[in-house]
């Protein structure tokens, strides 16, 4: 009886704590959450992969379902290519929806708040995607399947409203450029092909009701620890050819999206400047609370550029002090910072809207007034 009495006392104490603290935490975040139902659909590569490749027949290079991936937050490996949460996870937290379950995970799923189709090794061009990975076109096909399912579950009118008001988040193309060896002329042709396929994907999503799109532009590929290692770079130098093609991609992406805005009624978008947001942290880590911006936290060889989790490898003691977790992916701490800027940042980082504004935007709202919160 004494044991049961103590258990009851602790239970009631815990409930009192919960009642007083959780509402405070919720109210503290209420101003960040859009005032209507929200859904986010994610397509992309390893930067956005929540673990879809756990369920594909791919080599270990395209999986992250082993230690130390996930160590900082989940305390187990989810398939995310970092030590914890990825950028779409932080966006889901801002939206007050559950963290992402891989679309390919077995079992029943609820798509009322969206889905994440991204997978490591995915390329914009079918021929550039690695064997067994989820190509961009396959991800779009999965999204079309979900749209059909929502229409069956909700009826055409409610499904149309959900799909109209959802945001479709893209991060694709890096694999195409990292695997190519091209002359300057060939680079321009490659960029045009990649942008062409991305545009085709946008048009397919628009056809099923998508109206609001968010694009992560290409990051500074030439500064990845993996690239520094592969090309035998020294000190803080980056591989200029890959920086150049990333810049070409970003210019072409912006032009293509601006053109679509003139052609497609009610088409709304944002592009956030992943390239410069990440590059500034690489070059000036201490400005953002990091101690290391060049080498990775986990891996082997120069810059710890590859082999994270594959013996023998090195692992830093404090991932939050590093910009890079492995040779090609930022740490959870870096993603958290980037997500904050994407969510509520100004036009120097995300334009013509930030993510919160894009979610709040009414479909068909043609107002040219755009205001940013300054952070």
PDB file of C-alpha atoms in Angstrom, residues 45-163:
ATOM      1  CA  UNK A  45      17.405  14.133 -51.943  1.00  0.00           C
ATOM      2  CA  UNK A  46      19.417  13.175 -48.845  1.00  0.00           C
ATOM      3  CA  UNK A  47      19.174  16.641 -47.308  1.00  0.00           C
ATOM      4  CA  UNK A  48      15.420  16.087 -46.826  1.00  0.00           C
ATOM      5  CA  UNK A  49      15.361  12.263 -46.543  1.00  0.00           C
ATOM      6  CA  UNK A  50      13.592  11.218 -43.284  1.00  0.00           C
ATOM      7  CA  UNK A  51      14.525   7.564 -43.802  1.00  0.00           C
ATOM      8  CA  UNK A  52      12.821   6.506 -47.038  1.00  0.00           C
ATOM      9  CA  UNK A  53      15.956   4.732 -48.196  1.00  0.00           C
ATOM     10  CA  UNK A  54      15.653   2.405 -45.193  1.00  0.00           C
ATOM     11  CA  UNK A  55      13.014   0.671 -47.297  1.00  0.00           C
ATOM     12  CA  UNK A  56      14.892   0.599 -50.611  1.00  0.00           C
ATOM     13  CA  UNK A  57      17.500  -1.790 -51.933  1.00  0.00           C
ATOM     14  CA  UNK A  58      20.414   0.664 -51.924  1.00  0.00           C
ATOM     15  CA  UNK A  59      24.051   0.501 -50.888  1.00  0.00           C
ATOM     16  CA  UNK A  60      25.230   1.767 -47.514  1.00  0.00           C
ATOM     17  CA  UNK A  61      26.343   5.031 -49.173  1.00  0.00           C
ATOM     18  CA  UNK A  62      22.682   6.001 -49.491  1.00  0.00           C
ATOM     19  CA  UNK A  63      21.491   4.927 -46.055  1.00  0.00           C
ATOM     20  CA  UNK A  64      21.807   6.505 -42.634  1.00  0.00           C
ATOM     21  CA  UNK A  65      20.080   3.870 -40.512  1.00  0.00           C
ATOM     22  CA  UNK A  66      23.131   3.179 -38.371  1.00  0.00           C
ATOM     23  CA  UNK A  67      25.002   4.856 -35.532  1.00  0.00           C
ATOM     24  CA  UNK A  68      25.953   7.666 -34.983  1.00  0.00           C
ATOM     25  CA  UNK A  69      23.248   9.155 -37.216  1.00  0.00           C
ATOM     26  CA  UNK A  70      20.431  10.371 -34.980  1.00  0.00           C
ATOM     27  CA  UNK A  71      22.549  10.468 -31.827  1.00  0.00           C
ATOM     28  CA  UNK A  72      21.756  14.019 -30.702  1.00  0.00           C
ATOM     29  CA  UNK A  73      17.957  13.965 -30.705  1.00  0.00           C
ATOM     30  CA  UNK A  74      16.398  10.580 -31.401  1.00  0.00           C
ATOM     31  CA  UNK A  75      19.183   8.582 -29.725  1.00  0.00           C
ATOM     32  CA  UNK A  76      18.793   6.025 -32.512  1.00  0.00           C
ATOM     33  CA  UNK A  77      19.269   6.095 -36.272  1.00  0.00           C
ATOM     34  CA  UNK A  78      16.134   7.060 -38.189  1.00  0.00           C
ATOM     35  CA  UNK A  79      17.659   7.222 -41.660  1.00  0.00           C
ATOM     36  CA  UNK A  80      18.161  10.995 -41.523  1.00  0.00           C
ATOM     37  CA  UNK A  81      21.624  12.051 -42.702  1.00  0.00           C
ATOM     38  CA  UNK A  82      22.513  14.066 -39.629  1.00  0.00           C
ATOM     39  CA  UNK A  83      22.847  13.738 -35.869  1.00  0.00           C
ATOM     40  CA  UNK A  84      19.191  14.589 -35.248  1.00  0.00           C
ATOM     41  CA  UNK A  85      16.454  16.486 -37.025  1.00  0.00           C
ATOM     42  CA  UNK A  86      16.551  17.806 -40.582  1.00  0.00           C
ATOM     43  CA  UNK A  87      15.173  21.097 -41.881  1.00  0.00           C
ATOM     44  CA  UNK A  88      11.684  19.729 -42.776  1.00  0.00           C
ATOM     45  CA  UNK A  89      11.412  18.445 -39.192  1.00  0.00           C
ATOM     46  CA  UNK A  90      11.858  21.938 -37.816  1.00  0.00           C
ATOM     47  CA  UNK A  91       9.294  23.257 -40.283  1.00  0.00           C
ATOM     48  CA  UNK A  92       6.840  20.590 -39.105  1.00  0.00           C
ATOM     49  CA  UNK A  93       7.424  21.719 -35.531  1.00  0.00           C
ATOM     50  CA  UNK A  94       6.623  25.296 -36.534  1.00  0.00           C
ATOM     51  CA  UNK A  95       3.451  23.989 -38.153  1.00  0.00           C
ATOM     52  CA  UNK A  96       2.593  21.962 -35.052  1.00  0.00           C
ATOM     53  CA  UNK A  97       2.377  18.721 -37.038  1.00  0.00           C
ATOM     54  CA  UNK A  98       4.190  15.435 -36.273  1.00  0.00           C
ATOM     55  CA  UNK A  99       7.824  14.874 -37.251  1.00  0.00           C
ATOM     56  CA  UNK A 100       8.143  13.137 -40.574  1.00  0.00           C
ATOM     57  CA  UNK A 101       7.552   9.440 -40.997  1.00  0.00           C
ATOM     58  CA  UNK A 102       9.102   8.143 -44.246  1.00  0.00           C
ATOM     59  CA  UNK A 103       6.480   7.822 -46.964  1.00  0.00           C
ATOM     60  CA  UNK A 104       7.769   4.318 -47.749  1.00  0.00           C
ATOM     61  CA  UNK A 105       7.564   3.124 -44.127  1.00  0.00           C
ATOM     62  CA  UNK A 106       5.152   0.206 -43.771  1.00  0.00           C
ATOM     63  CA  UNK A 107       1.861   0.635 -41.964  1.00  0.00           C
ATOM     64  CA  UNK A 108      -1.020   3.070 -42.068  1.00  0.00           C
ATOM     65  CA  UNK A 109      -0.222   6.733 -42.723  1.00  0.00           C
ATOM     66  CA  UNK A 110      -2.165   9.954 -42.318  1.00  0.00           C
ATOM     67  CA  UNK A 111      -1.567  12.327 -45.228  1.00  0.00           C
ATOM     68  CA  UNK A 112      -3.820  15.139 -44.033  1.00  0.00           C
ATOM     69  CA  UNK A 113      -0.717  17.124 -43.035  1.00  0.00           C
ATOM     70  CA  UNK A 114       1.350  16.072 -46.048  1.00  0.00           C
ATOM     71  CA  UNK A 115       4.088  13.535 -46.734  1.00  0.00           C
ATOM     72  CA  UNK A 116       7.845  13.347 -47.228  1.00  0.00           C
ATOM     73  CA  UNK A 117       8.962  11.460 -50.361  1.00  0.00           C
ATOM     74  CA  UNK A 118      12.647  12.520 -50.365  1.00  0.00           C
ATOM     75  CA  UNK A 119      15.410   9.959 -50.672  1.00  0.00           C
ATOM     76  CA  UNK A 120      19.205  10.039 -50.696  1.00  0.00           C
ATOM     77  CA  UNK A 121      20.760   9.622 -54.134  1.00  0.00           C
ATOM     78  CA  UNK A 122      17.732  11.058 -55.928  1.00  0.00           C
ATOM     79  CA  UNK A 123      18.482  13.215 -58.950  1.00  0.00           C
ATOM     80  CA  UNK A 124      16.362  15.518 -61.068  1.00  0.00           C
ATOM     81  CA  UNK A 125      17.310  13.517 -64.153  1.00  0.00           C
ATOM     82  CA  UNK A 126      16.294   9.865 -64.185  1.00  0.00           C
ATOM     83  CA  UNK A 127      19.650   8.741 -65.555  1.00  0.00           C
ATOM     84  CA  UNK A 128      21.558  10.487 -62.753  1.00  0.00           C
ATOM     85  CA  UNK A 129      19.685   8.842 -59.864  1.00  0.00           C
ATOM     86  CA  UNK A 130      21.633   6.038 -58.222  1.00  0.00           C
ATOM     87  CA  UNK A 131      20.389   2.473 -58.524  1.00  0.00           C
ATOM     88  CA  UNK A 132      17.531   1.711 -56.158  1.00  0.00           C
ATOM     89  CA  UNK A 133      17.023   5.305 -55.036  1.00  0.00           C
ATOM     90  CA  UNK A 134      13.772   7.258 -55.414  1.00  0.00           C
ATOM     91  CA  UNK A 135      14.139   9.416 -58.496  1.00  0.00           C
ATOM     92  CA  UNK A 136      12.490  12.821 -58.716  1.00  0.00           C
ATOM     93  CA  UNK A 137       9.915  11.539 -61.214  1.00  0.00           C
ATOM     94  CA  UNK A 138       9.069   8.625 -58.904  1.00  0.00           C
ATOM     95  CA  UNK A 139       8.564  11.019 -55.994  1.00  0.00           C
ATOM     96  CA  UNK A 140       6.181  13.107 -58.096  1.00  0.00           C
ATOM     97  CA  UNK A 141       4.313   9.917 -58.982  1.00  0.00           C
ATOM     98  CA  UNK A 142       3.983   9.067 -55.277  1.00  0.00           C
ATOM     99  CA  UNK A 143       2.632  12.553 -54.630  1.00  0.00           C
ATOM    100  CA  UNK A 144       0.035  12.063 -57.374  1.00  0.00           C
ATOM    101  CA  UNK A 145      -0.971   8.785 -55.704  1.00  0.00           C
ATOM    102  CA  UNK A 146      -1.455  10.588 -52.378  1.00  0.00           C
ATOM    103  CA  UNK A 147      -3.558  13.271 -54.075  1.00  0.00           C
ATOM    104  CA  UNK A 148      -5.826  10.556 -55.515  1.00  0.00           C
ATOM    105  CA  UNK A 149      -6.089   8.908 -52.102  1.00  0.00           C
ATOM    106  CA  UNK A 150      -7.044  12.199 -50.459  1.00  0.00           C
ATOM    107  CA  UNK A 151      -9.801  12.694 -53.031  1.00  0.00           C
ATOM    108  CA  UNK A 152     -11.157   9.247 -52.207  1.00  0.00           C
ATOM    109  CA  UNK A 153     -11.015   9.935 -48.461  1.00  0.00           C
ATOM    110  CA  UNK A 154     -12.200  13.551 -48.368  1.00  0.00           C
ATOM    111  CA  UNK A 155     -14.138  14.022 -51.570  1.00  0.00           C
ATOM    112  CA  UNK A 156     -13.068  16.253 -54.448  1.00  0.00           C
ATOM    113  CA  UNK A 157     -13.919  19.607 -52.872  1.00  0.00           C
ATOM    114  CA  UNK A 158     -12.134  19.095 -49.534  1.00  0.00           C
ATOM    115  CA  UNK A 159      -9.150  17.424 -51.184  1.00  0.00           C
ATOM    116  CA  UNK A 160      -8.859  20.290 -53.670  1.00  0.00           C
ATOM    117  CA  UNK A 161      -8.844  22.805 -50.822  1.00  0.00           C
ATOM    118  CA  UNK A 162      -6.153  20.861 -48.957  1.00  0.00           C
ATOM    119  CA  UNK A 163      -3.971  20.504 -52.062  1.00  0.00           C
TER     120      UNK A 163
END
